[in-house]
Short mmCIF file of C-alpha atoms in Angstrom, two decimals:
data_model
loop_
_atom_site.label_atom_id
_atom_site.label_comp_id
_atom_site.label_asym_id
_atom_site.label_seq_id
_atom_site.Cartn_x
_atom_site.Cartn_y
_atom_site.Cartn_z
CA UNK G 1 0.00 0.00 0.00
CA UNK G 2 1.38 3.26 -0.83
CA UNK G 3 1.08 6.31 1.54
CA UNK G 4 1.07 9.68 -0.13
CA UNK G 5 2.86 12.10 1.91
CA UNK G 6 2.02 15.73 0.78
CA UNK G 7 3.58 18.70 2.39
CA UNK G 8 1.68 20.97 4.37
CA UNK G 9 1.80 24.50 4.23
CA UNK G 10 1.20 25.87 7.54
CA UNK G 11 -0.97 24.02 10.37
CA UNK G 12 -5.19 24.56 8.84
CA UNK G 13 -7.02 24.94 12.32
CA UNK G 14 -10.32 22.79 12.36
CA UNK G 15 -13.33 25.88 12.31
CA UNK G 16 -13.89 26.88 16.32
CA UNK G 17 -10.72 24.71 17.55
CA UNK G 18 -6.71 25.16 18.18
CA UNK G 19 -4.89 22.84 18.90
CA UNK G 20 -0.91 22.10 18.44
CA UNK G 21 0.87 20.76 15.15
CA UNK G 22 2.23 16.73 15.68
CA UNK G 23 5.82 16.78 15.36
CA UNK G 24 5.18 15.27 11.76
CA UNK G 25 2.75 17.72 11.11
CA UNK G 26 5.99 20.33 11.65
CA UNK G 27 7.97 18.92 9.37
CA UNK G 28 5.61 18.95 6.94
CA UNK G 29 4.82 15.36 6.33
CA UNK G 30 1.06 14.17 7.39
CA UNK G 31 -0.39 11.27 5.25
CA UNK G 32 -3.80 12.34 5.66
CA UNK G 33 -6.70 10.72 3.19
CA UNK G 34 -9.38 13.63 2.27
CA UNK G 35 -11.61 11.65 5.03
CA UNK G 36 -9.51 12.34 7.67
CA UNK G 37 -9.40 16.09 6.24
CA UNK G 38 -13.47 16.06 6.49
CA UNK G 39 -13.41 14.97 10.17
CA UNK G 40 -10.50 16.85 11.02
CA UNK G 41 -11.56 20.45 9.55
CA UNK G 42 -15.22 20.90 8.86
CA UNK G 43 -17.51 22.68 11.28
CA UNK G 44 -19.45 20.62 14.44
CA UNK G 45 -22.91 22.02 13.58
CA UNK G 46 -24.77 19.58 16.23
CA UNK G 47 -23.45 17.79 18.74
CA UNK G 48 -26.02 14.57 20.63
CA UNK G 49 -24.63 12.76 23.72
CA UNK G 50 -25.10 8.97 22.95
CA UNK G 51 -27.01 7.67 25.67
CA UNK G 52 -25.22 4.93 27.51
CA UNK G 53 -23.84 4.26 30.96
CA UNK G 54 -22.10 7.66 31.09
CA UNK G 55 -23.15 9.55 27.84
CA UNK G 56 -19.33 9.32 27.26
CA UNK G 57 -19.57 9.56 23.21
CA UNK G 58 -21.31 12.04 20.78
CA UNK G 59 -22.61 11.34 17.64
CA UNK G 60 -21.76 14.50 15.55
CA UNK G 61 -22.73 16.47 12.41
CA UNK G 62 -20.54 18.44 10.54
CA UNK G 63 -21.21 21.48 8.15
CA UNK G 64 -22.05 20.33 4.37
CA UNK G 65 -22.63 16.48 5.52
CA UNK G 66 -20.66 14.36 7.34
CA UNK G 67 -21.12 12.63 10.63
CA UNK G 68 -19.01 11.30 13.10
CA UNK G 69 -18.73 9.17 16.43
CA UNK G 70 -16.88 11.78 19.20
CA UNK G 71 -15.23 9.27 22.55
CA UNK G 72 -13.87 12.14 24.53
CA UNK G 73 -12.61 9.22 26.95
CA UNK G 74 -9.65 9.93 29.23
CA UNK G 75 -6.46 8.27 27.28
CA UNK G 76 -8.90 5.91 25.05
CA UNK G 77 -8.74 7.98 22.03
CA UNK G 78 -5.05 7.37 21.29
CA UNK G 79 -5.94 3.52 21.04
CA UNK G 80 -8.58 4.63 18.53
CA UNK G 81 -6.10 6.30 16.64
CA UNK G 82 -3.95 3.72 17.02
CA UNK G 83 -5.72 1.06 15.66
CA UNK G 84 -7.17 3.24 12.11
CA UNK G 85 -3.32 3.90 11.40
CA UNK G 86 -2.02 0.08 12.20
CA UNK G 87 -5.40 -0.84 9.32
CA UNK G 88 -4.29 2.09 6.90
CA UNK G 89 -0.54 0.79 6.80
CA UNK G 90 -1.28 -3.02 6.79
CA UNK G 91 -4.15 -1.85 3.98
CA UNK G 92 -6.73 -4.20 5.74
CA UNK G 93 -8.89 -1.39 4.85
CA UNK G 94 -12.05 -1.70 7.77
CA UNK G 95 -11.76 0.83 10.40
CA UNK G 96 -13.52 3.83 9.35
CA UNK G 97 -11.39 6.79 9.36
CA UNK G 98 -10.48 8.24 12.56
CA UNK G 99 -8.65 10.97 13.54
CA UNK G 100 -7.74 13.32 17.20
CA UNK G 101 -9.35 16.55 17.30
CA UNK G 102 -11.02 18.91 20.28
CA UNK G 103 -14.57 19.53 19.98
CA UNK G 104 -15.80 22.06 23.27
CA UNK G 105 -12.55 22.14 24.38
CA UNK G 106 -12.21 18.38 24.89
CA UNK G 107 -9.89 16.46 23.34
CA UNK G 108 -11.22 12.34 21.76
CA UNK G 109 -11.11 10.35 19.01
CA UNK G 110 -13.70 11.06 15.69
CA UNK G 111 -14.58 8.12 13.56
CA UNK G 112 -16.55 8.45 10.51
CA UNK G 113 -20.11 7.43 11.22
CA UNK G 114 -21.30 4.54 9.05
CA UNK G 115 -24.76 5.18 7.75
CA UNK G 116 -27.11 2.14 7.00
CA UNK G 117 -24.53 -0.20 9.01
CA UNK G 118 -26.36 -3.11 10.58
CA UNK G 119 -24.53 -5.72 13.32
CA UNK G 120 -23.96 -9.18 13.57
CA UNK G 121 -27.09 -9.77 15.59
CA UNK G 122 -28.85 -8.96 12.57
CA UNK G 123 -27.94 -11.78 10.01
CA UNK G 124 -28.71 -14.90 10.66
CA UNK G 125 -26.02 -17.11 11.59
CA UNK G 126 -26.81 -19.39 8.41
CA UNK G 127 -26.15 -16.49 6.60
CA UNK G 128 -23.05 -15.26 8.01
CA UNK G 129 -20.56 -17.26 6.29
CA UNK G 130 -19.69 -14.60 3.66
CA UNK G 131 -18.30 -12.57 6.40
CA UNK G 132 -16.21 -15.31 7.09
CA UNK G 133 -12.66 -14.16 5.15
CA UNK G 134 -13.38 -10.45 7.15
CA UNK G 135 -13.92 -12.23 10.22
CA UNK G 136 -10.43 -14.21 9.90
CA UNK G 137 -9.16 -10.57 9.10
CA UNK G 138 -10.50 -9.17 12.14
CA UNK G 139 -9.06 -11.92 14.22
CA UNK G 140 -5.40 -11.51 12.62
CA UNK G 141 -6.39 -7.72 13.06
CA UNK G 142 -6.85 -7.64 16.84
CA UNK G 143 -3.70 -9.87 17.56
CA UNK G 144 -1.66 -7.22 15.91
CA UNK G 145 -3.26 -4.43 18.19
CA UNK G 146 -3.86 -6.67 21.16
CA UNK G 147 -7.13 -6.30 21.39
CA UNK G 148 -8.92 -7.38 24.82
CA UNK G 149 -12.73 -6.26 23.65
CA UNK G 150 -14.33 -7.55 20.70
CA UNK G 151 -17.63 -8.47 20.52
CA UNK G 152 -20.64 -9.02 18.05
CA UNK G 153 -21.27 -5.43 19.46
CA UNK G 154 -18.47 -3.51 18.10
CA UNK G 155 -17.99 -4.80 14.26
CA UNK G 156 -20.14 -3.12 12.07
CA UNK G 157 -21.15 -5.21 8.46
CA UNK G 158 -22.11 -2.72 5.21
CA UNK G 159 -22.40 -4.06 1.60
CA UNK G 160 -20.61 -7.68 2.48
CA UNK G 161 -18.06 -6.38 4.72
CA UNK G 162 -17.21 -6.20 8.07
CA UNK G 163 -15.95 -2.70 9.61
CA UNK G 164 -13.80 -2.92 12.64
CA UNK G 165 -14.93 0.10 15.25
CA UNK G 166 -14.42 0.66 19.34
CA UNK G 167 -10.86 -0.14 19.99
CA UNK G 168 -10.33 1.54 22.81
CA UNK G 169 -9.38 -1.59 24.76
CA UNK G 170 -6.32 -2.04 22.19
CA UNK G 171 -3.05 -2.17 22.59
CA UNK G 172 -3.63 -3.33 26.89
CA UNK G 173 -0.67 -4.07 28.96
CA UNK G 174 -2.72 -6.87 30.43
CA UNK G 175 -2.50 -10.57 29.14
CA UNK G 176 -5.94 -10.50 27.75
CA UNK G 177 -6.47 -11.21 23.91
CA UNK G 178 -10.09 -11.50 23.17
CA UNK G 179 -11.22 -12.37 19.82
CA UNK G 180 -14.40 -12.58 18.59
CA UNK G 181 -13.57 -15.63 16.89
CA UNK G 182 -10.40 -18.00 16.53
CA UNK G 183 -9.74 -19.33 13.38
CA UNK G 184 -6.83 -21.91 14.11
CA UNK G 185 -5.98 -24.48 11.09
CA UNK G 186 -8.12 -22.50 8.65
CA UNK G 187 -6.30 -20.79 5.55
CA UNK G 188 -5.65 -17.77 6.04
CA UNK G 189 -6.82 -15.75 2.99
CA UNK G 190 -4.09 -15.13 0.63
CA UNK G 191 -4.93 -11.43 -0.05
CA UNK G 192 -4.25 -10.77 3.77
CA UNK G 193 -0.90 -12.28 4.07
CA UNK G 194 -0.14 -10.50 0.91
CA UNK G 195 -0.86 -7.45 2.84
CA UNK G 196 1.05 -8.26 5.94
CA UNK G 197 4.32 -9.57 3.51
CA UNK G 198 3.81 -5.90 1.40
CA UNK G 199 3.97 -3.91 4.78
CA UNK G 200 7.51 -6.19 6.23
CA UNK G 201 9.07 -5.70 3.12
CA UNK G 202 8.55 -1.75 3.21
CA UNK G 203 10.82 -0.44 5.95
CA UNK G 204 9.91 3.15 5.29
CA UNK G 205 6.41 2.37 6.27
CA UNK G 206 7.13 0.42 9.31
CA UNK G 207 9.65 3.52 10.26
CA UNK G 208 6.56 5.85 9.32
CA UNK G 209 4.08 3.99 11.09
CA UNK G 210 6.10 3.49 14.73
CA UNK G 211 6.60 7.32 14.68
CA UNK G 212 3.07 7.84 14.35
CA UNK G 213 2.06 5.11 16.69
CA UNK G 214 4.94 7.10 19.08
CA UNK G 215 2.73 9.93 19.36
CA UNK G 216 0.07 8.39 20.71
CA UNK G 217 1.55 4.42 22.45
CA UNK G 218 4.40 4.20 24.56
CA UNK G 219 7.24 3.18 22.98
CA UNK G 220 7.29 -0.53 24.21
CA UNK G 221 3.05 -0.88 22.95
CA UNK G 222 4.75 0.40 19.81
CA UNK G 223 7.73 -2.37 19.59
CA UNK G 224 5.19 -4.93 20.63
CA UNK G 225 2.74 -4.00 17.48
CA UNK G 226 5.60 -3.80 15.72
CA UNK G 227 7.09 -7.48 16.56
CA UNK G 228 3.17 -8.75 16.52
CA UNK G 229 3.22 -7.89 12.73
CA UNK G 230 6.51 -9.77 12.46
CA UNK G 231 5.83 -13.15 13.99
CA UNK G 232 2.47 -13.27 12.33
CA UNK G 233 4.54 -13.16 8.80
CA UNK G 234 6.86 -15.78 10.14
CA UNK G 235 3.32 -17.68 11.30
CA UNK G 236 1.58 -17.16 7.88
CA UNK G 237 4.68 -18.84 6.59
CA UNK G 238 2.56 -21.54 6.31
CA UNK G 239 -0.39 -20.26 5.16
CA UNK G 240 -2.44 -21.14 8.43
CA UNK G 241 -1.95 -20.81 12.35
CA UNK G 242 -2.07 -24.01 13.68
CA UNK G 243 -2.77 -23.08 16.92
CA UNK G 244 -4.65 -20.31 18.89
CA UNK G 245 -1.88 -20.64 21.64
CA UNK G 246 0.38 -19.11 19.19
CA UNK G 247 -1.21 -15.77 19.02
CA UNK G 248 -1.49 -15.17 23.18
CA UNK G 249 2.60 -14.55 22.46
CA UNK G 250 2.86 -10.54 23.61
CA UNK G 251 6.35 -9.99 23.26
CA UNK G 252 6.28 -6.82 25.78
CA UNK G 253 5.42 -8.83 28.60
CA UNK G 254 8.28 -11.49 27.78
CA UNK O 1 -37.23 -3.32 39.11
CA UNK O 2 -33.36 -3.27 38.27
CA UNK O 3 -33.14 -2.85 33.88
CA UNK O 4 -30.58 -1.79 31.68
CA UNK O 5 -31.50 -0.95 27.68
CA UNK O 6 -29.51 -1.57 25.22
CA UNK O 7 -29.92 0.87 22.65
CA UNK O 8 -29.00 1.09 18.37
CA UNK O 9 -27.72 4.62 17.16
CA UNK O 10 -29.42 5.39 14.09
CA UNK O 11 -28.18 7.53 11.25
CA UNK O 12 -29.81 10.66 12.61
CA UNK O 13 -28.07 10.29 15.93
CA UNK O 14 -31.25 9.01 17.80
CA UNK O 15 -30.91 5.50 19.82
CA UNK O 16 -33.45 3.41 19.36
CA UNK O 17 -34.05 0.52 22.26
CA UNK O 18 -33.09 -3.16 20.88
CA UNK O 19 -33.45 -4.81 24.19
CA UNK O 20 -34.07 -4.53 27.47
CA UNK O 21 -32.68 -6.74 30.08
CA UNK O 22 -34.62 -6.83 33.81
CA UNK O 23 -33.76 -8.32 37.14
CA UNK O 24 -36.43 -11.10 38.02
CA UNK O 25 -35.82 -13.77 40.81
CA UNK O 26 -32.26 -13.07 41.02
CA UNK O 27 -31.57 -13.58 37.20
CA UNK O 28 -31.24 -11.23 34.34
CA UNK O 29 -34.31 -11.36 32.06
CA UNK O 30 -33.46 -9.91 28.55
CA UNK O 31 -36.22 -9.28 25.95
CA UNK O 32 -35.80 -7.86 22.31
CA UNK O 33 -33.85 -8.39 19.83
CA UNK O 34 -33.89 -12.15 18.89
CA UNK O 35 -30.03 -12.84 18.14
CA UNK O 36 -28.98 -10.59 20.65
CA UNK O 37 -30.71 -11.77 23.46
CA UNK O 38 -29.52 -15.41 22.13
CA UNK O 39 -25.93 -14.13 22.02
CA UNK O 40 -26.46 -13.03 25.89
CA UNK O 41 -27.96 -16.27 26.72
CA UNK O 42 -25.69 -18.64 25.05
CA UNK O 43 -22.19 -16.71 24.87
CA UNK O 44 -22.62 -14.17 27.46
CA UNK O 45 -20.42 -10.88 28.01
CA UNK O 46 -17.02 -10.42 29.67
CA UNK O 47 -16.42 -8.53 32.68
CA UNK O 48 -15.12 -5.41 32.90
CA UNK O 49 -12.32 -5.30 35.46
CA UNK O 50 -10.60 -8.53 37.51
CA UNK O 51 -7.42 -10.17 36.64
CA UNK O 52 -8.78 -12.41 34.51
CA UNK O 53 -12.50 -11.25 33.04
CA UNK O 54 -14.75 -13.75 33.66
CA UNK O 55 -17.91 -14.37 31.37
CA UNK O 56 -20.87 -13.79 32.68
CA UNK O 57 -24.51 -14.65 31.60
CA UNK O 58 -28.33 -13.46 32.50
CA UNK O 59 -28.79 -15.93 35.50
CA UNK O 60 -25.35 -13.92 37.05
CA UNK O 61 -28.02 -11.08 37.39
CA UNK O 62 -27.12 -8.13 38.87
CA UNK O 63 -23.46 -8.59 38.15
CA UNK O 64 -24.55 -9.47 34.72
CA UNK O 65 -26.63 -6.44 34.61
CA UNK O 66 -23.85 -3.48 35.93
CA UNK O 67 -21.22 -5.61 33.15
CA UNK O 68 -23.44 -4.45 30.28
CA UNK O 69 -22.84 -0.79 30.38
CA UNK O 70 -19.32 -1.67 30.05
CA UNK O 71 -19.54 -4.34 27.02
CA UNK O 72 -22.03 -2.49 25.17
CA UNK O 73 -19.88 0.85 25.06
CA UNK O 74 -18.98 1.55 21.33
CA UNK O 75 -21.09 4.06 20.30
CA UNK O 76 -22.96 2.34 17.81
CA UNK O 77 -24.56 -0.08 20.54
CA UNK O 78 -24.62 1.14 23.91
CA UNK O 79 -26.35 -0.69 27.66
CA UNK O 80 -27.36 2.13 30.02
CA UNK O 81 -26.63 1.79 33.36
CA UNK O 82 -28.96 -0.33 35.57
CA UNK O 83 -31.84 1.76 35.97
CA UNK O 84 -34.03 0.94 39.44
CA UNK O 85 -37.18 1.38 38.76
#
């Protein structure tokens, strides 16, 4: 997967907001998509607490359409981040873009809202097989961002696919990986360890993504994602994990 | 009665209620959407906090209950907290 990095001219402050340029963002290099632009720049024009056990997260509009998911949540917002720029550089291509931004002077995570998204719980498990390559995805997916919370409750499926969302549990120092599902012994579709080979064999991009990741992880979450992606190519040597056992490995904790 | 809803975010922003899961005798009652509530009943959630997160299921009850607001957290599907009625 390529990443285009473009050169900004100056810092553009989001309409109503300041905050500081990244480091990369000072030197002029910020691979942003024109989604991340959209969430990162346009205008809140509404703002509606999501009800839920603390009306932590906002579902937002912005000016000339858009919507997003706000999780103002204490350090959780990094992971968020964390996890969108681990799927942009692998290319897995199913977290919705996500970005950091301050909305009324608080500081969270904004994720693209997915309109006309439906969950697991609404297929019918005879009919979920065709999610099946996604869901193998999603399992490789959270090993690589050690993910301790997924759940029928926080995948989304649009149009045949399945979109990865809530990682704010990602990246844990605990010793707590938590599919949704295991796939041990199955083939591992070829297109994904294409994807995981492409992104080893491109040093720049590993170099580009642990900086990023370094704004946001500590550096030892970032060596572990890092030497995650690397034993899973050794593991998809074969074409299959054999075992489940082999993916509880967290190399920061050995 | 102890409840907790477990609401679906819409594309205007509004929630609508999916389920709704009660404290009767001692054990979590959930009603509402048909694959959730078998999800509940058959795979249960995992807790929270602890060492190691246990899985717990609707005849944990109020355990079960205060878990929810903490499993069903990502925006797009979301438990309130138990509500006593």
């Amino acid at each position: 997967m390529e990443i285009k990095e473009r050169k900004i001219e100056g810092v553009k402050e989001p309409a109503g907001e300041k905050r500081e340029p990244t480091r990369r963002e000072s030197l002029g290099l910020t691979p942003r998509t024109p989604e991340e632009e959209i969430l990162e720049m346009r205008e809140k024009v509404s703002s509606k607490p999501i009800r839920g056990w603390s009306n932590r997260a906002h579902f937002i509009s912005f000016k000339d359409d858009g919507d997003g998911v706000f999780k103002p949540l204490l350090e959780e917002y990094k992971q968020e981040r964390a996890a969108y720029l681990v799927d942009r550089f692998l290319g897995f291509d199913f977290v919705p873009p996500t970005i950091v931004r301050a909305i009324d002077g608080k500081l969270g995570s904004i994720q693209q809202f997915i309109h006309d998204a439906s969950l697991i719980y609404d297929t019918p498990e005879r009919k979920r097989d065709i999610y099946k390559a996604d869901l193998i995805k999603l399992w490789i997916f959270d090993y690589i961002i050690w993910n301790m919370d997924r759940h029928g409750g926080n995948f989304l499926l649009k149009d045949g696919k399945i979109l990865a969302i809530d990682h704010g549990s990602a990246f844990s120092d605990r010793n707590l990986f938590f599919p949704y599902k295991s796939y041990p012994n199955e083939l591992i579709p070829q297109e994904i360890i294409e994807k995981i080979n492409k992104f080893l064999s491109w040093p720049e991009g590993i170099k580009i993504l642990s900086d990023l990741l370094g704004e946001l992880l500590s550096e030892e979450e970032v060596k572990a994602c890092v030497a995650r992606i690397k034993k899973l190519g050794k593991l998809l040597e074969k074409g299959r994990i054999d075992s489940s056992d082999k993916l509880n490995f967290d190399p920061k904790l050995n | 009665m102890s409840h907790v809803d477990i609401l679906k975010l819409k594309n205007d922003g509004s929630q609508e209620k999916i389920a709704v899961c009660s404290l009767k005798d001692g054990m979590a009652d959930c009603q509402g959407s048909e694959s959730l509530v078998k999800s509940l009943l058959e795979e249960g959630i995992r807790s929270h906090s602890g060492k190691e997160r246990t899985t717990l299921f609707p005849k944990d009850g109020i355990r079960f209950l205060e878990e929810l607001k903490y499993h069903f957290d990502s925006g797009y599907l979301n438990a309130t907290d138990v509500v006593n009625d």
